[in-house]
Coordinates of C-alpha atoms in Angstrom, one line a residue:
X1 CA 160.8 -37.1 -111.3
X2 CA 159.8 -40.0 -109.4
X3 CA 156.3 -40.6 -110.9
X4 CA 153.4 -41.8 -108.6
X5 CA 152.6 -45.7 -109.3
X6 CA 148.8 -45.2 -109.7
X7 CA 146.0 -42.5 -109.6
X8 CA 145.4 -43.3 -106.0
X9 CA 149.1 -42.9 -105.2
X10 CA 148.7 -39.3 -107.0
X11 CA 145.7 -38.5 -105.0
X12 CA 147.1 -39.5 -101.8
X13 CA 150.1 -37.2 -102.5
X14 CA 147.9 -34.1 -103.4
X15 CA 145.8 -34.8 -100.1
X16 CA 149.2 -34.9 -98.3
X17 CA 150.1 -31.4 -99.4
X18 CA 146.7 -29.9 -98.9
X19 CA 146.9 -31.3 -95.2
X20 CA 150.5 -30.2 -94.8
X21 CA 151.3 -27.4 -92.1
X22 CA 154.3 -26.2 -94.4
X23 CA 154.2 -23.6 -97.0
X24 CA 157.9 -24.4 -97.9
X25 CA 158.2 -24.9 -101.5
X26 CA 161.3 -27.2 -101.3
X27 CA 159.1 -29.1 -98.5
X28 CA 156.1 -29.4 -100.8
X29 CA 158.2 -30.5 -103.9
X30 CA 159.7 -33.0 -101.6
X31 CA 156.2 -34.8 -100.6
X32 CA 155.3 -34.7 -104.2
X33 CA 158.5 -36.4 -105.2
X34 CA 159.6 -33.6 -107.5
X35 CA 162.9 -32.3 -108.1
X36 CA 162.9 -28.4 -107.5
X37 CA 165.6 -28.0 -109.8
X38 CA 164.4 -29.8 -112.7
X39 CA 160.3 -30.6 -112.4
X40 CA 158.9 -26.9 -112.8
X41 CA 160.4 -25.4 -116.3
X42 CA 157.6 -23.4 -117.5
X43 CA 155.5 -23.6 -114.3
X44 CA 153.6 -20.9 -112.8
X45 CA 156.1 -20.3 -109.6
X46 CA 154.8 -16.4 -109.2
X47 CA 154.9 -15.3 -105.5
X48 CA 156.9 -18.5 -104.5
X49 CA 159.4 -18.2 -101.9
X50 CA 162.7 -19.4 -102.4
X51 CA 164.5 -17.5 -100.2
X52 CA 168.1 -19.0 -99.2
X53 CA 167.2 -22.0 -101.3
X54 CA 169.7 -24.1 -103.3
X55 CA 168.9 -23.8 -106.9
X56 CA 172.3 -24.4 -108.3
X57 CA 171.6 -25.7 -111.8
X58 CA 167.9 -25.0 -111.7
X59 CA 166.0 -25.3 -115.0
X60 CA 163.2 -22.5 -115.0
X61 CA 163.0 -21.8 -118.7
X62 CA 159.6 -20.5 -119.5
X63 CA 158.9 -20.3 -115.6
X64 CA 156.8 -17.5 -114.5
X65 CA 158.5 -16.1 -111.5
X66 CA 157.2 -12.8 -111.1
X67 CA 157.0 -11.7 -107.5
X68 CA 158.9 -14.7 -106.3
X69 CA 161.4 -14.1 -103.5
X70 CA 164.7 -15.1 -104.6
X71 CA 166.6 -13.5 -101.9
X72 CA 170.0 -15.2 -101.0
X73 CA 168.9 -18.3 -103.0
X74 CA 172.1 -19.9 -104.8
X75 CA 171.3 -19.8 -108.5
X76 CA 174.6 -20.5 -110.0
X77 CA 173.9 -22.2 -113.4
X78 CA 170.6 -21.9 -113.3
X79 CA 168.6 -21.4 -116.5
X80 CA 166.0 -18.8 -116.8
X81 CA 165.3 -18.8 -120.6
X82 CA 162.4 -16.7 -121.3
X83 CA 161.4 -16.9 -117.6
X84 CA 159.1 -13.9 -116.4
X85 CA 161.2 -12.3 -113.5
X86 CA 159.6 -9.0 -113.7
X87 CA 158.0 -7.2 -110.8
X88 CA 154.2 -7.8 -110.8
X89 CA 152.1 -5.0 -111.0
X90 CA 150.1 -4.0 -107.9
X91 CA 147.0 -5.6 -109.2
X92 CA 148.8 -8.7 -109.8
X93 CA 150.2 -8.8 -106.3
X94 CA 146.6 -8.0 -104.9
X95 CA 145.5 -10.8 -107.1
X96 CA 148.0 -13.3 -105.8
X97 CA 147.5 -12.5 -102.5
X98 CA 143.5 -12.8 -103.0
X99 CA 144.4 -16.4 -104.6
X100 CA 146.7 -17.2 -101.7
X101 CA 143.8 -16.3 -99.3
X102 CA 141.4 -18.4 -101.4
X103 CA 143.9 -21.2 -101.3
X104 CA 144.2 -20.7 -97.4
X105 CA 140.4 -20.5 -97.2
X106 CA 140.0 -23.6 -99.5
X107 CA 142.5 -25.4 -97.3
X108 CA 140.6 -24.4 -94.1
X109 CA 137.4 -25.5 -95.7
X110 CA 138.8 -28.7 -96.9
X111 CA 140.3 -29.2 -93.2
X112 CA 136.7 -28.4 -91.9
X113 CA 135.2 -30.8 -94.3
X114 CA 137.3 -33.5 -93.6
X115 CA 136.8 -33.1 -90.0
X116 CA 133.1 -33.1 -90.6
X117 CA 133.2 -35.9 -92.9
X118 CA 135.3 -38.0 -90.3
X119 CA 132.8 -36.8 -87.3
X120 CA 129.8 -38.4 -89.6
X121 CA 131.8 -41.1 -90.7
X122 CA 132.5 -41.9 -86.8
X123 CA 128.8 -41.3 -86.0
X124 CA 128.0 -43.5 -88.9
X125 CA 129.9 -46.3 -87.7
X126 CA 129.0 -46.0 -84.2
X127 CA 125.4 -46.3 -85.6
X128 CA 126.3 -49.0 -87.5
X129 CA 127.9 -51.0 -84.7
X130 CA 124.9 -50.3 -82.5
X131 CA 122.6 -51.7 -85.4
X132 CA 124.8 -54.6 -85.6
X133 CA 124.7 -55.2 -82.0
X134 CA 121.0 -55.0 -82.1
X135 CA 120.9 -57.4 -84.9
X136 CA 123.1 -59.9 -83.3
X137 CA 121.0 -59.5 -80.3
X138 CA 117.7 -60.0 -82.0
X139 CA 118.9 -63.0 -84.1
X140 CA 120.3 -64.5 -80.7
X141 CA 117.0 -64.0 -79.0
X142 CA 115.3 -65.4 -82.3
X143 CA 117.7 -68.3 -82.1
X144 CA 116.8 -68.9 -78.3
X145 CA 112.9 -68.8 -79.2
X146 CA 113.5 -71.3 -82.2
X147 CA 115.5 -73.5 -79.9
X148 CA 112.6 -73.4 -77.0
X149 CA 110.1 -73.8 -80.2
X150 CA 112.0 -77.1 -81.1
X151 CA 112.7 -78.4 -77.6
X152 CA 108.7 -77.8 -77.2
X153 CA 108.1 -79.6 -80.3
X154 CA 110.3 -82.4 -79.3
X155 CA 108.6 -82.7 -76.2
X156 CA 105.0 -82.6 -77.6
X157 CA 106.5 -85.4 -80.1
X158 CA 107.9 -87.5 -77.0
X159 CA 104.3 -87.1 -75.3
X160 CA 102.7 -88.3 -78.2
X161 CA 104.8 -91.2 -78.8
X162 CA 104.4 -91.9 -75.2
X163 CA 100.4 -91.8 -75.6
X164 CA 100.5 -93.8 -78.9
X165 CA 102.7 -96.6 -77.2
X166 CA 100.1 -96.2 -73.8
X167 CA 97.3 -96.6 -76.3
X168 CA 98.6 -99.3 -78.2
X169 CA 99.6 -101.3 -75.0
X170 CA 96.0 -100.4 -73.9
X171 CA 94.7 -101.6 -77.0
X172 CA 97.1 -105.0 -76.6
X173 CA 95.6 -105.6 -73.4
X174 CA 92.0 -105.3 -74.1
X175 CA 92.7 -107.6 -77.0
X176 CA 94.5 -110.0 -74.5
X177 CA 91.9 -109.7 -72.1
X178 CA 89.1 -110.6 -75.1
X179 CA 91.5 -113.6 -76.0
X180 CA 91.8 -114.8 -72.6
X181 CA 87.9 -114.7 -72.5
X182 CA 87.6 -116.5 -75.7
X183 CA 90.0 -119.1 -74.2
X184 CA 88.1 -119.4 -71.0
X185 CA 84.9 -119.7 -73.0
X186 CA 86.7 -122.5 -74.9
X187 CA 88.1 -124.2 -71.8
X188 CA 84.6 -124.0 -70.3
X189 CA 83.2 -125.7 -73.7
X190 CA 86.0 -128.3 -73.4
X191 CA 85.0 -129.2 -69.9
X192 CA 81.5 -129.3 -70.7
X193 CA 82.3 -131.6 -73.5
X194 CA 84.8 -133.8 -71.3
X195 CA 81.8 -134.1 -68.7
X196 CA 79.4 -135.2 -71.6
X197 CA 82.3 -137.5 -72.8
X198 CA 82.4 -138.8 -69.2
X199 CA 78.5 -139.2 -69.0
X200 CA 78.5 -141.0 -72.2
X201 CA 81.4 -143.4 -71.2
X202 CA 79.3 -143.9 -67.8
X203 CA 76.4 -144.9 -69.7
X204 CA 78.4 -146.9 -71.9
X205 CA 79.9 -148.9 -68.9
X206 CA 76.4 -149.2 -67.3
X207 CA 74.9 -150.8 -70.5
X208 CA 77.9 -152.8 -71.0
X209 CA 77.3 -154.0 -67.3
X210 CA 73.7 -154.4 -67.8
X211 CA 74.3 -156.4 -71.0
X212 CA 76.9 -158.5 -68.9
X213 CA 74.2 -159.4 -66.8
X214 CA 71.6 -159.7 -69.1
X215 CA 73.0 -161.8 -71.9
X216 CA 72.5 -165.5 -70.9
X217 CA 72.7 -166.9 -74.2
X218 CA 70.7 -166.2 -77.0
X219 CA 70.1 -162.4 -76.6
X220 CA 68.8 -160.4 -79.2
X221 CA 71.1 -157.4 -80.2
X222 CA 69.8 -156.8 -83.7
X223 CA 70.8 -153.4 -84.9
X224 CA 72.2 -152.3 -81.6
X225 CA 74.7 -149.4 -81.7
X226 CA 77.8 -150.7 -79.9
X227 CA 80.4 -147.9 -80.7
X228 CA 82.6 -147.8 -77.8
X229 CA 81.2 -150.9 -75.9
X230 CA 83.6 -152.7 -73.8
X231 CA 82.2 -156.7 -74.3
X232 CA 85.4 -158.1 -72.4
X233 CA 84.3 -161.2 -70.5
X234 CA 80.5 -160.7 -71.6
X235 CA 78.2 -163.9 -72.3
X236 CA 78.0 -163.7 -76.1
X237 CA 77.0 -167.3 -76.6
X238 CA 74.1 -167.6 -79.0
X239 CA 73.4 -163.6 -78.9
X240 CA 72.2 -162.3 -82.2
X241 CA 74.1 -159.3 -83.2
X242 CA 73.3 -159.0 -86.7
X243 CA 73.2 -155.6 -88.0
X244 CA 75.2 -154.3 -84.8
X245 CA 77.3 -151.0 -85.9
X246 CA 80.4 -149.8 -84.1
X247 CA 82.4 -153.1 -84.2
X248 CA 85.6 -153.2 -85.8
X249 CA 86.3 -156.6 -88.0
X250 CA 88.3 -158.0 -85.5
X251 CA 86.3 -157.4 -82.5
X252 CA 83.4 -159.0 -84.6
X253 CA 85.6 -162.0 -85.3
X254 CA 86.5 -162.3 -81.6
X255 CA 82.4 -162.1 -80.7
X256 CA 81.9 -164.8 -83.4
X257 CA 84.4 -167.0 -82.0
X258 CA 83.0 -166.7 -78.8
X259 CA 79.4 -167.5 -80.1
X260 CA 78.0 -164.4 -81.2
X261 CA 75.6 -164.6 -84.2
X262 CA 76.0 -161.7 -87.1
X263 CA 74.4 -163.7 -90.1
X264 CA 71.7 -165.8 -88.9
X265 CA 69.4 -167.8 -91.7
X266 CA 65.9 -166.8 -91.8
X267 CA 63.6 -168.5 -89.5
X268 CA 66.5 -169.7 -87.3
X269 CA 65.7 -168.7 -83.6
X270 CA 63.1 -166.3 -84.7
X271 CA 60.9 -167.0 -81.5
X272 CA 64.3 -166.5 -79.1
X273 CA 63.1 -163.7 -76.4
X274 CA 65.7 -161.5 -74.6
X275 CA 65.4 -162.5 -71.1
X276 CA 64.3 -159.3 -68.9
X277 CA 66.6 -158.8 -65.5
X278 CA 64.4 -159.2 -62.5

């Protein structure tokens, strides 16, 4: 006897028998992997049809063979020790027929149930596929929405960056304009200072010119501020320049060599007058 490898194999074999369209004992035994001659000792084979079958050397010890059809079967060497080969009573035959009808009905019910289950399973699979398609569609639609939302956010961010850059540029331009105005004011002040400096230089030049004309010897320049004054060529012979400021040591030494007086003694030339230009 070839045993099924597992419970699943056995269950599959029984299912195959239940679904089989044949009632032949030999074919059903083969489907189960059983040896008709050796694997049914002590079994209930009542009412089984062995018509014309090869049962040479079969072991049917303790087997219930009541009502079995053994016509034309080859039973040479078969073992029927304690086997029941009696003719079943009418009640037994009726019960056997009833059992066969019940088996047939159960097989029909099993087939119907299998068909219904298959139909329900097919319907459920179709519903599942439809649900999966709907979910895939929803996911795709949501994905498109998310991508659009991300793109809108990116566009808004880009616009914000551009706005910030524009604001910064405007701020920089405003700052530059303020700076330019400040520089322009500084330039105006510098120009005013330059003009004032020019005026001072003009005044000094005029003073030097007048001084050159006025000094005729003995001029009184006591405590005069000569900062920046040019005395080149001026007649300073005998000019009193005590206390004058704005002259360097070298300029004082030069003026002294040319006759200017920087440290006159008390009482010397006290009555000297500065000639007034006409």
